[in-house]
Coordinates of C-alpha atoms and ligand atoms in Angstrom, one line a residue:
X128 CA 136.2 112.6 104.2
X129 CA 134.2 110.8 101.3
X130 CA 131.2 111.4 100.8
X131 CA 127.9 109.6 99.9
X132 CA 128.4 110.6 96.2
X133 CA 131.9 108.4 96.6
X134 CA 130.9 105.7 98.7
X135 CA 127.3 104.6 98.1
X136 CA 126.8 102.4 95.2
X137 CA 123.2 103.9 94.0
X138 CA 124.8 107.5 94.3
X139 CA 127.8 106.2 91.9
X140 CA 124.9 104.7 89.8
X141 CA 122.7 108.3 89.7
X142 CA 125.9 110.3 88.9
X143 CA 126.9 108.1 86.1
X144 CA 130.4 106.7 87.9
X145 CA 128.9 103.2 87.7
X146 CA 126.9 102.2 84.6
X147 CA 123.7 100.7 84.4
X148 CA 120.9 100.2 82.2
X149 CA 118.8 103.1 82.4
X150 CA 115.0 103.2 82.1
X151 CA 114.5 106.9 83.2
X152 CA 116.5 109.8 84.4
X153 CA 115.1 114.0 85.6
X154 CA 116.1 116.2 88.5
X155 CA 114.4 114.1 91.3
X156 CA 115.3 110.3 90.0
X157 CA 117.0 107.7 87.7
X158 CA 115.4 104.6 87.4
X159 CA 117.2 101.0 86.2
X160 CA 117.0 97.5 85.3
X161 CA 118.2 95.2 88.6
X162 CA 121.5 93.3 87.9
X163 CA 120.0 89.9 89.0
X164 CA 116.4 90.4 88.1
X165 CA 113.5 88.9 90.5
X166 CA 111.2 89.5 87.3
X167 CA 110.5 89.0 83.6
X168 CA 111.1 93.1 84.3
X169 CA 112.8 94.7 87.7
X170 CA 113.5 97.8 87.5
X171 CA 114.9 99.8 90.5
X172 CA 113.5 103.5 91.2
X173 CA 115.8 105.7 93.4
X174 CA 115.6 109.3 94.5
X175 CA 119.3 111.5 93.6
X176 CA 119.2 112.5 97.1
X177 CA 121.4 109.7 99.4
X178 CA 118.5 108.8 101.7
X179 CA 119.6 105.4 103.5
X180 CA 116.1 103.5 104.5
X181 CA 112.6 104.0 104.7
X182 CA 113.7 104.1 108.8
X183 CA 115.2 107.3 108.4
X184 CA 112.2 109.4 106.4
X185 CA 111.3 112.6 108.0
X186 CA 108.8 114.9 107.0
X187 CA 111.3 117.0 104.9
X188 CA 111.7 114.1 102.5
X189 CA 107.7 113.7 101.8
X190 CA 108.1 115.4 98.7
X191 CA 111.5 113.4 97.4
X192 CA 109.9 109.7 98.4
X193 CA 106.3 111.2 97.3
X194 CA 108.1 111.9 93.4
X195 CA 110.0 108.6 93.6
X196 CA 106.7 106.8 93.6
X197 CA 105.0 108.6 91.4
X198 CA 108.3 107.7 88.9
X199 CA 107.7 104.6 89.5
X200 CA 104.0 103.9 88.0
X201 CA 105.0 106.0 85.3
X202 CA 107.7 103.7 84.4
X203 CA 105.5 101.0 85.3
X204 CA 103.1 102.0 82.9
X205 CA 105.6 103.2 79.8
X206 CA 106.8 99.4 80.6
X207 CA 103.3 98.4 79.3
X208 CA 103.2 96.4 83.3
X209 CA 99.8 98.3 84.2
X210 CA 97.2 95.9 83.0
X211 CA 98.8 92.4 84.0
X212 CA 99.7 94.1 87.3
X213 CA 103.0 94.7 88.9
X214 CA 104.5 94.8 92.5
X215 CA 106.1 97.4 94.3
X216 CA 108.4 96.6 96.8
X217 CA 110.8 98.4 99.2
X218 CA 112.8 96.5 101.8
X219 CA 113.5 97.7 105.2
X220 CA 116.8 96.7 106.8
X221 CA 118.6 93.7 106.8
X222 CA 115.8 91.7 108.4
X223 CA 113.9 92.3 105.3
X224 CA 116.6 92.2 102.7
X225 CA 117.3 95.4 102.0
X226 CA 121.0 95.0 101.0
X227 CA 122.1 98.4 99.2
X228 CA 121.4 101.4 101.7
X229 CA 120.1 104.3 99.6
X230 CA 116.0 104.0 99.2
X231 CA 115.4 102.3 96.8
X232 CA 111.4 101.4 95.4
X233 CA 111.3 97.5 93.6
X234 CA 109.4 97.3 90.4
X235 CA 108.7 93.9 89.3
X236 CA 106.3 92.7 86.6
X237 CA 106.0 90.5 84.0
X238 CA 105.0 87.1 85.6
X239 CA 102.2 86.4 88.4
X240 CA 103.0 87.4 91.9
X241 CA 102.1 85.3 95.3
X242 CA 100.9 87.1 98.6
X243 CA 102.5 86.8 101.3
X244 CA 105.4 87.2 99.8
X245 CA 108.6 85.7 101.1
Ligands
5GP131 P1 117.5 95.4 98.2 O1 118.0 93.9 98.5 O2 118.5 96.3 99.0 O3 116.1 95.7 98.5 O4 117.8 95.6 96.7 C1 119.0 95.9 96.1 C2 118.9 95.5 94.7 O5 120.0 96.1 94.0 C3 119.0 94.0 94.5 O6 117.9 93.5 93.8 C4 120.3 93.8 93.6 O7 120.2 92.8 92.6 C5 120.4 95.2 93.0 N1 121.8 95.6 92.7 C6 122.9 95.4 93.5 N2 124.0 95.9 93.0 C7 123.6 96.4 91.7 C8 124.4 97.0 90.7 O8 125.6 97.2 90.7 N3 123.6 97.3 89.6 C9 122.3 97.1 89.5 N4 121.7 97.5 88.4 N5 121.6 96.5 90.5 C10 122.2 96.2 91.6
ZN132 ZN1 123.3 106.9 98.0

């Protein structure tokens, strides 16, 4: 039966089957620039573990979301996006665009943000 590491695009992406541009990569998470960027910079954080949504978090992946974010102010910040401010996004299901299904966190910067978003 295939497996995550086969099937799901992000896994392909973390393993190296798929190319990207890479910002970052360590043990807990490889980090690169969106295809069809939102933002003068949009970078996409994801853990190496095949989680599918925020929905399905349990308390044994504290630690692997917990890392992710942390990644992801670090790249925020070797990005130079800390003193203009930059958003951080992470989408939900369908409903709330979320259209690839391994977590995923949004970092956009470079241009001035609106609230509520849309
Ligand atoms: P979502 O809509 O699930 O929150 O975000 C998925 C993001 O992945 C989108 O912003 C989309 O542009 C990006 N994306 C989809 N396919 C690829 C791909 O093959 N490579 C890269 N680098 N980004 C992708
Ligand atoms: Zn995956």
């Amino acid at each position: 039966m295939p497996s995550n590491a086969d099937l799901c695009l992000f896994c392909r992406i973390a393993s190296g089957a798929i190319p990207a541009k890479k910002v970052h990569e360590d043990a807990d998470v490889v980090a690169f620039h969106d295809i069809n960027p939102q933002a003068p910079t949009h970078v996409l954080v994801i853990p190496r573990k095949h989680i599918s949504a925020l929905d399905e978090l349990t308390d044994a992946d504290a630690a692997t979301i917990g890392t992710t974010i942390v990644r992801a102010t670090e790249i925020a910040r070797e990005l130079h996006l800390e003193q203009e401010g930059y958003r951080v996004v992470i989408n939900n299901g369908e409903g709330a665009g979320q259209t690839v299904f391994h977590i995923h966190v949004h970092v956009l910067g470079g241009r001035a943000f609106t609230w509520p978003p849309g």
